mmCIF file of C-alpha atoms in Angstrom:
data_model
loop_
_atom_site.group_PDB
_atom_site.id
_atom_site.type_symbol
_atom_site.label_atom_id
_atom_site.label_comp_id
_atom_site.label_asym_id
_atom_site.label_seq_id
_atom_site.Cartn_x
_atom_site.Cartn_y
_atom_site.Cartn_z
ATOM 1 C CA MET A 17 8.299 -37.077 -22.792
ATOM 2 C CA GLN A 18 11.605 -38.686 -21.767
ATOM 3 C CA PRO A 19 12.990 -38.950 -25.332
ATOM 4 C CA LEU A 20 12.305 -35.239 -25.866
ATOM 5 C CA ARG A 21 13.904 -34.150 -22.614
ATOM 6 C CA GLN A 22 17.549 -34.779 -23.521
ATOM 7 C CA PRO A 23 17.430 -33.014 -26.928
ATOM 8 C CA LEU A 24 15.632 -30.069 -25.336
ATOM 9 C CA LEU A 25 18.229 -29.737 -22.567
ATOM 10 C CA LEU A 26 21.011 -29.989 -25.118
ATOM 11 C CA PHE A 27 19.404 -27.286 -27.255
ATOM 12 C CA LEU A 28 19.035 -24.958 -24.270
ATOM 13 C CA ARG A 29 22.660 -25.478 -23.279
ATOM 14 C CA ARG A 30 23.827 -24.582 -26.750
ATOM 15 C CA HIS A 31 21.464 -21.597 -26.986
ATOM 16 C CA PRO A 32 21.318 -19.970 -23.521
ATOM 17 C CA GLY A 33 19.319 -17.076 -24.938
ATOM 18 C CA TRP A 34 16.359 -19.382 -25.462
ATOM 19 C CA ALA A 35 16.662 -20.593 -21.882
ATOM 20 C CA VAL A 36 16.483 -17.022 -20.614
ATOM 21 C CA ALA A 37 13.490 -16.369 -22.875
ATOM 22 C CA LEU A 38 11.662 -19.423 -21.533
ATOM 23 C CA LEU A 39 12.326 -18.347 -17.953
ATOM 24 C CA LEU A 40 11.416 -14.695 -18.378
ATOM 25 C CA GLY A 41 8.743 -15.125 -21.037
ATOM 26 C CA PRO A 42 5.762 -15.758 -18.716
ATOM 27 C CA ALA A 43 6.698 -12.828 -16.457
ATOM 28 C CA VAL A 44 7.191 -10.490 -19.413
ATOM 29 C CA LEU A 45 3.899 -11.617 -20.970
ATOM 30 C CA TRP A 46 2.141 -11.049 -17.653
ATOM 31 C CA TRP A 47 3.675 -7.578 -17.357
ATOM 32 C CA LEU A 48 2.774 -6.606 -20.910
ATOM 33 C CA SER A 49 -0.809 -7.880 -20.822
ATOM 34 C CA LEU A 50 -1.810 -6.833 -17.300
ATOM 35 C CA THR A 51 0.285 -3.704 -16.751
ATOM 36 C CA LEU A 52 1.633 -2.075 -19.887
ATOM 37 C CA LEU A 53 -1.368 -2.712 -22.144
ATOM 38 C CA PRO A 54 -3.975 -1.353 -19.659
ATOM 39 C CA MET A 55 -1.759 1.676 -19.044
ATOM 40 C CA GLY A 56 -1.539 2.272 -22.776
ATOM 41 C CA ILE A 57 -5.321 2.059 -23.142
ATOM 42 C CA MET A 58 -5.768 4.506 -20.268
ATOM 43 C CA ALA A 59 -3.225 6.892 -21.797
ATOM 44 C CA TYR A 60 -5.129 6.771 -25.087
ATOM 45 C CA TYR A 61 -8.468 7.454 -23.396
ATOM 46 C CA SER A 62 -6.952 10.383 -21.510
ATOM 47 C CA VAL A 63 -6.416 12.367 -24.741
ATOM 48 C CA LEU A 64 -9.922 11.758 -26.098
ATOM 49 C CA SER A 65 -13.006 13.936 -25.684
ATOM 50 C CA ARG A 66 -16.311 13.353 -23.959
ATOM 51 C CA GLY A 67 -19.311 13.416 -26.223
ATOM 52 C CA PRO A 68 -23.001 13.857 -25.366
ATOM 53 C CA TRP A 69 -24.590 11.460 -22.854
ATOM 54 C CA GLY A 70 -21.205 10.203 -21.710
ATOM 55 C CA THR A 71 -20.053 8.921 -25.080
ATOM 56 C CA ILE A 72 -16.424 9.146 -26.155
ATOM 57 C CA THR A 73 -15.337 11.166 -29.162
ATOM 58 C CA HIS A 74 -12.122 10.015 -30.781
ATOM 59 C CA THR A 75 -10.787 13.532 -31.109
ATOM 60 C CA LEU A 76 -7.340 14.013 -29.636
ATOM 61 C CA THR A 77 -7.069 16.807 -27.084
ATOM 62 C CA LEU A 78 -5.064 17.790 -23.991
ATOM 63 C CA ASP A 79 -7.971 19.558 -22.305
ATOM 64 C CA ASN A 80 -8.315 16.753 -19.770
ATOM 65 C CA TYR A 81 -4.788 17.365 -18.485
ATOM 66 C CA ARG A 82 -5.451 21.089 -18.238
ATOM 67 C CA GLN A 83 -8.094 20.316 -15.619
ATOM 68 C CA ILE A 84 -5.408 18.969 -13.293
ATOM 69 C CA VAL A 85 -5.081 22.503 -11.902
ATOM 70 C CA ASP A 86 -8.783 22.510 -11.039
ATOM 71 C CA PRO A 87 -9.118 23.623 -7.372
ATOM 72 C CA VAL A 88 -11.446 20.734 -6.553
ATOM 73 C CA PHE A 89 -8.981 18.145 -7.844
ATOM 74 C CA LEU A 90 -6.053 19.826 -6.079
ATOM 75 C CA HIS A 91 -8.015 19.902 -2.815
ATOM 76 C CA VAL A 92 -8.802 16.175 -3.096
ATOM 77 C CA LEU A 93 -5.182 15.441 -4.030
ATOM 78 C CA VAL A 94 -3.793 17.331 -1.027
ATOM 79 C CA ARG A 95 -6.286 15.637 1.310
ATOM 80 C CA SER A 96 -5.362 12.212 -0.066
ATOM 81 C CA LEU A 97 -1.629 12.855 0.309
ATOM 82 C CA HIS A 98 -2.172 14.184 3.840
ATOM 83 C CA LEU A 99 -4.164 11.152 4.964
ATOM 84 C CA ALA A 100 -1.720 8.767 3.263
ATOM 85 C CA LEU A 101 1.223 10.455 4.989
ATOM 86 C CA LEU A 102 -0.531 10.393 8.358
ATOM 87 C CA THR A 103 -1.401 6.734 7.834
ATOM 88 C CA THR A 104 2.225 5.955 7.030
ATOM 89 C CA VAL A 105 3.508 7.759 10.132
ATOM 90 C CA LEU A 106 1.021 6.023 12.443
ATOM 91 C CA CYS A 107 1.725 2.633 10.877
ATOM 92 C CA LEU A 108 5.466 3.246 11.210
ATOM 93 C CA LEU A 109 5.193 4.116 14.893
ATOM 94 C CA GLY A 110 2.810 1.302 15.793
ATOM 95 C CA GLY A 111 4.378 -1.198 13.416
ATOM 96 C CA TYR A 112 7.899 -0.604 14.695
ATOM 97 C CA ILE A 113 6.829 -1.133 18.293
ATOM 98 C CA LEU A 114 4.965 -4.325 17.406
ATOM 99 C CA ALA A 115 7.729 -5.701 15.158
ATOM 100 C CA TYR A 116 10.394 -4.837 17.760
ATOM 101 C CA TRP A 117 8.463 -6.635 20.495
ATOM 102 C CA ILE A 118 7.896 -9.728 18.348
ATOM 103 C CA ALA A 119 11.534 -9.898 17.184
ATOM 104 C CA PHE A 120 13.199 -9.247 20.550
ATOM 105 C CA TYR A 121 10.660 -10.453 23.113
ATOM 106 C CA GLY A 122 8.489 -12.915 21.186
ATOM 107 C CA GLY A 123 10.654 -15.858 22.196
ATOM 108 C CA ARG A 124 9.518 -19.206 20.900
ATOM 109 C CA HIS A 125 6.084 -17.738 20.067
ATOM 110 C CA LYS A 126 7.364 -15.148 17.579
ATOM 111 C CA HIS A 127 6.170 -17.183 14.587
ATOM 112 C CA LEU A 128 2.709 -17.364 16.139
ATOM 113 C CA TYR A 129 2.661 -13.596 16.628
ATOM 114 C CA SER A 130 3.772 -13.080 13.037
ATOM 115 C CA PHE A 131 0.957 -15.350 11.910
ATOM 116 C CA LEU A 132 -1.531 -13.303 13.930
ATOM 117 C CA VAL A 133 -0.345 -10.150 12.145
ATOM 118 C CA ILE A 134 -1.314 -11.557 8.742
ATOM 119 C CA LEU A 135 -4.398 -13.413 9.988
ATOM 120 C CA PRO A 136 -6.815 -10.553 9.044
ATOM 121 C CA PHE A 137 -5.842 -11.086 5.395
ATOM 122 C CA TRP A 138 -7.749 -14.365 5.541
ATOM 123 C CA THR A 139 -10.942 -12.334 5.703
ATOM 124 C CA SER A 140 -12.322 -10.122 2.950
ATOM 125 C CA ASP A 141 -11.610 -6.389 3.230
ATOM 126 C CA LEU A 142 -15.319 -5.749 2.804
ATOM 127 C CA VAL A 143 -16.221 -7.901 5.798
ATOM 128 C CA ARG A 144 -13.587 -6.264 8.000
ATOM 129 C CA LEU A 145 -14.710 -2.766 7.035
ATOM 130 C CA TYR A 146 -18.335 -3.598 7.796
ATOM 131 C CA ALA A 147 -17.121 -4.788 11.183
ATOM 132 C CA TRP A 148 -15.650 -1.319 11.746
ATOM 133 C CA ILE A 149 -18.972 0.215 10.709
ATOM 134 C CA THR A 150 -20.637 -1.876 13.413
ATOM 135 C CA LEU A 151 -18.106 -0.615 15.954
ATOM 136 C CA LEU A 152 -18.158 3.083 14.978
ATOM 137 C CA ALA A 153 -21.834 3.655 14.105
ATOM 138 C CA ASP A 154 -23.976 6.080 16.148
ATOM 139 C CA HIS A 155 -25.593 3.115 17.874
ATOM 140 C CA GLY A 156 -22.602 0.840 17.439
ATOM 141 C CA VAL A 157 -20.557 -1.010 20.004
ATOM 142 C CA PHE A 158 -18.357 1.889 21.124
ATOM 143 C CA ASN A 159 -21.125 4.488 21.496
ATOM 144 C CA ASN A 160 -23.512 2.066 23.173
ATOM 145 C CA LEU A 161 -20.816 1.024 25.641
ATOM 146 C CA LEU A 162 -19.908 4.622 26.520
ATOM 147 C CA MET A 163 -23.552 5.606 26.912
ATOM 148 C CA THR A 164 -24.278 2.525 29.014
ATOM 149 C CA VAL A 165 -21.543 3.365 31.536
ATOM 150 C CA GLY A 166 -22.686 6.991 31.622
ATOM 151 C CA VAL A 167 -19.676 8.585 29.922
ATOM 152 C CA LEU A 168 -21.803 9.953 27.054
ATOM 153 C CA GLN A 169 -25.329 11.266 26.881
ATOM 154 C CA SER A 170 -25.507 11.174 23.094
ATOM 155 C CA PRO A 171 -23.475 9.217 20.543
ATOM 156 C CA LEU A 172 -20.259 10.615 19.146
ATOM 157 C CA PRO A 173 -19.917 11.051 15.350
ATOM 158 C CA LEU A 174 -17.280 8.359 14.962
ATOM 159 C CA LEU A 175 -18.316 7.281 11.464
ATOM 160 C CA TYR A 176 -18.369 8.986 8.055
ATOM 161 C CA ASN A 177 -15.506 11.409 8.624
ATOM 162 C CA GLU A 178 -11.763 11.605 8.065
ATOM 163 C CA GLY A 179 -11.065 10.083 11.460
ATOM 164 C CA ALA A 180 -12.942 6.904 10.544
ATOM 165 C CA VAL A 181 -11.113 6.741 7.211
ATOM 166 C CA LEU A 182 -7.782 7.127 9.016
ATOM 167 C CA VAL A 183 -8.672 4.308 11.415
ATOM 168 C CA GLY A 184 -9.590 2.075 8.496
ATOM 169 C CA LEU A 185 -6.399 2.895 6.610
ATOM 170 C CA VAL A 186 -4.143 2.240 9.605
ATOM 171 C CA TYR A 187 -5.958 -0.988 10.448
ATOM 172 C CA THR A 188 -5.795 -2.241 6.853
ATOM 173 C CA TYR A 189 -2.187 -1.377 6.045
ATOM 174 C CA LEU A 190 -0.491 -1.903 9.410
ATOM 175 C CA PRO A 191 0.588 -5.494 8.505
ATOM 176 C CA PHE A 192 2.327 -4.123 5.392
ATOM 177 C CA MET A 193 4.524 -2.096 7.729
ATOM 178 C CA VAL A 194 5.028 -4.765 10.382
ATOM 179 C CA LEU A 195 6.288 -7.502 8.064
ATOM 180 C CA PRO A 196 9.258 -5.615 6.491
ATOM 181 C CA LEU A 197 10.218 -4.230 9.895
ATOM 182 C CA TYR A 198 10.039 -7.668 11.460
ATOM 183 C CA ALA A 199 12.193 -9.088 8.657
ATOM 184 C CA SER A 200 14.844 -6.438 9.356
ATOM 185 C CA LEU A 201 14.741 -6.890 13.123
ATOM 186 C CA GLU A 202 14.625 -10.687 13.008
ATOM 187 C CA ARG A 203 17.945 -10.852 11.117
ATOM 188 C CA PHE A 204 19.507 -8.261 13.382
ATOM 189 C CA ASP A 205 22.925 -9.205 14.771
ATOM 190 C CA HIS A 206 22.632 -8.825 18.548
ATOM 191 C CA ALA A 207 26.414 -8.861 18.833
ATOM 192 C CA VAL A 208 26.371 -5.291 17.496
ATOM 193 C CA LEU A 209 24.232 -4.201 20.440
ATOM 194 C CA GLU A 210 26.498 -6.039 22.860
ATOM 195 C CA ALA A 211 29.512 -4.281 21.379
ATOM 196 C CA ALA A 212 27.763 -0.918 21.732
ATOM 197 C CA ALA A 213 26.952 -1.736 25.354
ATOM 198 C CA ASP A 214 30.576 -2.663 26.037
ATOM 199 C CA LEU A 215 31.571 0.747 24.682
ATOM 200 C CA GLY A 216 29.313 2.423 27.216
ATOM 201 C CA ALA A 217 26.222 3.155 25.119
ATOM 202 C CA THR A 218 22.966 3.478 27.037
ATOM 203 C CA PRO A 219 19.867 1.515 25.919
ATOM 204 C CA ALA A 220 18.474 4.674 24.299
ATOM 205 C CA GLU A 221 21.750 5.323 22.475
ATOM 206 C CA ARG A 222 21.906 1.703 21.302
ATOM 207 C CA PHE A 223 18.436 2.040 19.834
ATOM 208 C CA TYR A 224 18.858 5.414 18.113
ATOM 209 C CA LYS A 225 22.467 4.934 16.948
ATOM 210 C CA VAL A 226 22.524 1.205 16.173
ATOM 211 C CA THR A 227 19.102 -0.443 15.850
ATOM 212 C CA LEU A 228 17.265 2.375 14.091
ATOM 213 C CA PRO A 229 19.887 3.012 11.345
ATOM 214 C CA LEU A 230 20.310 -0.697 10.628
ATOM 215 C CA THR A 231 16.551 -1.127 10.146
ATOM 216 C CA LYS A 232 16.264 1.825 7.764
ATOM 217 C CA GLY A 233 15.638 -0.528 4.853
ATOM 218 C CA GLY A 234 12.628 -2.090 6.566
ATOM 219 C CA MET A 235 11.239 1.332 7.440
ATOM 220 C CA LEU A 236 11.579 2.590 3.857
ATOM 221 C CA SER A 237 10.085 -0.584 2.376
ATOM 222 C CA GLY A 238 7.165 -0.549 4.800
ATOM 223 C CA SER A 239 6.528 3.148 4.210
ATOM 224 C CA VAL A 240 6.314 2.604 0.445
ATOM 225 C CA LEU A 241 4.005 -0.411 0.893
ATOM 226 C CA VAL A 242 1.691 1.682 3.067
ATOM 227 C CA PHE A 243 1.818 5.111 1.425
ATOM 228 C CA VAL A 244 1.411 4.072 -2.221
ATOM 229 C CA PRO A 245 -1.895 2.147 -1.871
ATOM 230 C CA SER A 246 -3.216 4.616 0.717
ATOM 231 C CA VAL A 247 -3.049 7.495 -1.779
ATOM 232 C CA GLY A 248 -5.393 5.788 -4.237
ATOM 233 C CA GLU A 249 -7.567 3.873 -1.761
ATOM 234 C CA PHE A 250 -11.224 3.610 -2.812
ATOM 235 C CA LEU A 251 -13.082 1.114 -0.646
ATOM 236 C CA ILE A 252 -12.174 2.512 2.780
ATOM 237 C CA PRO A 253 -13.273 6.135 2.135
ATOM 238 C CA GLU A 254 -16.343 4.840 0.325
ATOM 239 C CA LEU A 255 -17.552 2.790 3.310
ATOM 240 C CA LEU A 256 -16.128 4.645 6.317
ATOM 241 C CA GLY A 257 -15.973 8.182 4.948
ATOM 242 C CA GLY A 258 -19.310 8.394 3.199
ATOM 243 C CA ALA A 259 -20.122 11.428 1.074
ATOM 244 C CA LYS A 260 -18.248 13.763 3.435
ATOM 245 C CA THR A 261 -14.781 12.375 2.736
ATOM 246 C CA MET A 262 -13.664 12.477 -0.885
ATOM 247 C CA LEU A 263 -10.251 10.967 -1.575
ATOM 248 C CA LEU A 264 -8.432 10.538 -4.861
ATOM 249 C CA GLY A 265 -9.462 6.948 -5.581
ATOM 250 C CA LYS A 266 -13.122 7.723 -4.973
ATOM 251 C CA PHE A 267 -12.846 10.969 -6.929
ATOM 252 C CA ILE A 268 -11.440 9.159 -9.980
ATOM 253 C CA ALA A 269 -14.047 6.393 -9.756
ATOM 254 C CA LEU A 270 -16.771 9.065 -9.692
ATOM 255 C CA LYS A 271 -15.528 10.420 -13.017
ATOM 256 C CA PHE A 272 -15.912 6.998 -14.601
ATOM 257 C CA THR A 273 -19.131 5.736 -13.012
ATOM 258 C CA GLY A 274 -21.016 8.849 -11.921
ATOM 259 C CA LEU A 275 -20.189 11.528 -14.477
ATOM 260 C CA ARG A 276 -19.310 9.039 -17.231
ATOM 261 C CA HIS A 277 -16.341 11.213 -18.175
ATOM 262 C CA TRP A 278 -13.881 8.469 -19.019
ATOM 263 C CA PRO A 279 -11.220 10.693 -20.636
ATOM 264 C CA LEU A 280 -11.021 12.970 -17.597
ATOM 265 C CA GLY A 281 -10.994 10.005 -15.234
ATOM 266 C CA ALA A 282 -8.186 8.419 -17.246
ATOM 267 C CA ALA A 283 -6.173 11.632 -17.091
ATOM 268 C CA TYR A 284 -6.606 11.868 -13.312
ATOM 269 C CA ALA A 285 -5.656 8.192 -12.977
ATOM 270 C CA LEU A 286 -2.453 8.768 -14.940
ATOM 271 C CA VAL A 287 -1.633 11.682 -12.648
ATOM 272 C CA LEU A 288 -2.003 9.307 -9.717
ATOM 273 C CA VAL A 289 0.292 6.786 -11.424
ATOM 274 C CA ALA A 290 2.842 9.550 -12.059
ATOM 275 C CA ILE A 291 2.771 10.491 -8.368
ATOM 276 C CA ILE A 292 3.328 6.859 -7.382
ATOM 277 C CA VAL A 293 6.223 6.489 -9.822
ATOM 278 C CA LEU A 294 7.764 9.697 -8.490
ATOM 279 C CA LEU A 295 7.521 8.374 -4.940
ATOM 280 C CA LEU A 296 9.170 5.118 -5.977
ATOM 281 C CA LEU A 297 12.001 7.080 -7.606
ATOM 282 C CA VAL A 298 12.443 9.039 -4.399
ATOM 283 C CA TYR A 299 12.505 5.731 -2.511
ATOM 284 C CA LEU A 300 15.207 4.397 -4.795
ATOM 285 C CA GLY A 301 17.097 7.665 -4.509
ATOM 286 C CA LEU A 302 17.152 7.262 -0.743
ATOM 287 C CA GLY A 303 18.760 3.866 -1.228
ATOM 288 C CA GLY A 304 15.610 1.883 -0.583
ATOM 289 C CA SER A 305 16.546 -1.230 -2.527
ATOM 290 C CA LYS A 306 20.120 -1.166 -1.198
ATOM 291 C CA ASN A 307 18.975 -0.760 2.397
ATOM 292 C CA ALA A 308 16.345 -3.460 2.014
ATOM 293 C CA PHE A 309 19.007 -5.835 0.668
ATOM 294 C CA GLN A 310 21.335 -4.991 3.546
ATOM 295 C CA ALA A 311 18.500 -5.578 6.000
ATOM 296 C CA GLN A 312 18.006 -9.025 4.575
ATOM 297 C CA GLU A 313 21.738 -9.734 4.969
ATOM 298 C CA LEU A 314 21.740 -8.893 8.698
#
């Protein structure tokens, strides 16, 4: 290998384009094979027709996209966006408090606290959601405890509703909000707060006029990381929502597996992708990447 190393380095120096190709080639190949190609296949399926017994007829049509205005789909879409937005707001409030406490009051244990935030990721999502089922069931931990102490006479319906889905979403995606916020707050220059205090700013004014604007990048990044996967979440509404809570991810999966209407499911999936892309464009329009970079420079 040693005799080949020098000629190869010399060749790459003389032809820098090949060096760039070797560096970017694996990433581009990964993107083409695992992102662009599946999207192309889905786009092709979305303009096909459903034949008898769930077969696919290779007849091009736009009828699947015309069903986007179907009231059932619009109702599921609005419910999914509502729950995703509520999840993002709750994660932002709770995540900011937690990240602020770790960054400013964690002391020498802040790295331990950060590790505890990501510790649930060491366990499968399925196991963690079944743990929530054990807690929220009619005869689960919470209801049995409340009935034992005499607070309740009959169990509360804590499971298989939108409230349970919201709890699962917030629990699952809260670390995705905490980590960007913590990164912004950890690199925060405390001299700015001291300067604001010297100018007579109260603690509340220092937070709202100094800390909050300078952590805007972390808030935007965390909101995108929470909102985007929450819109298309499948597993959480399937396990915690049951048949009563139909969200967009579950609705699309039902088209593929239950109704065997692959073209319609592909069309709905592309609508979901379009919504996500639109949200990312809005994020970039708000200066998300610029603010995130500035947060890293603090």
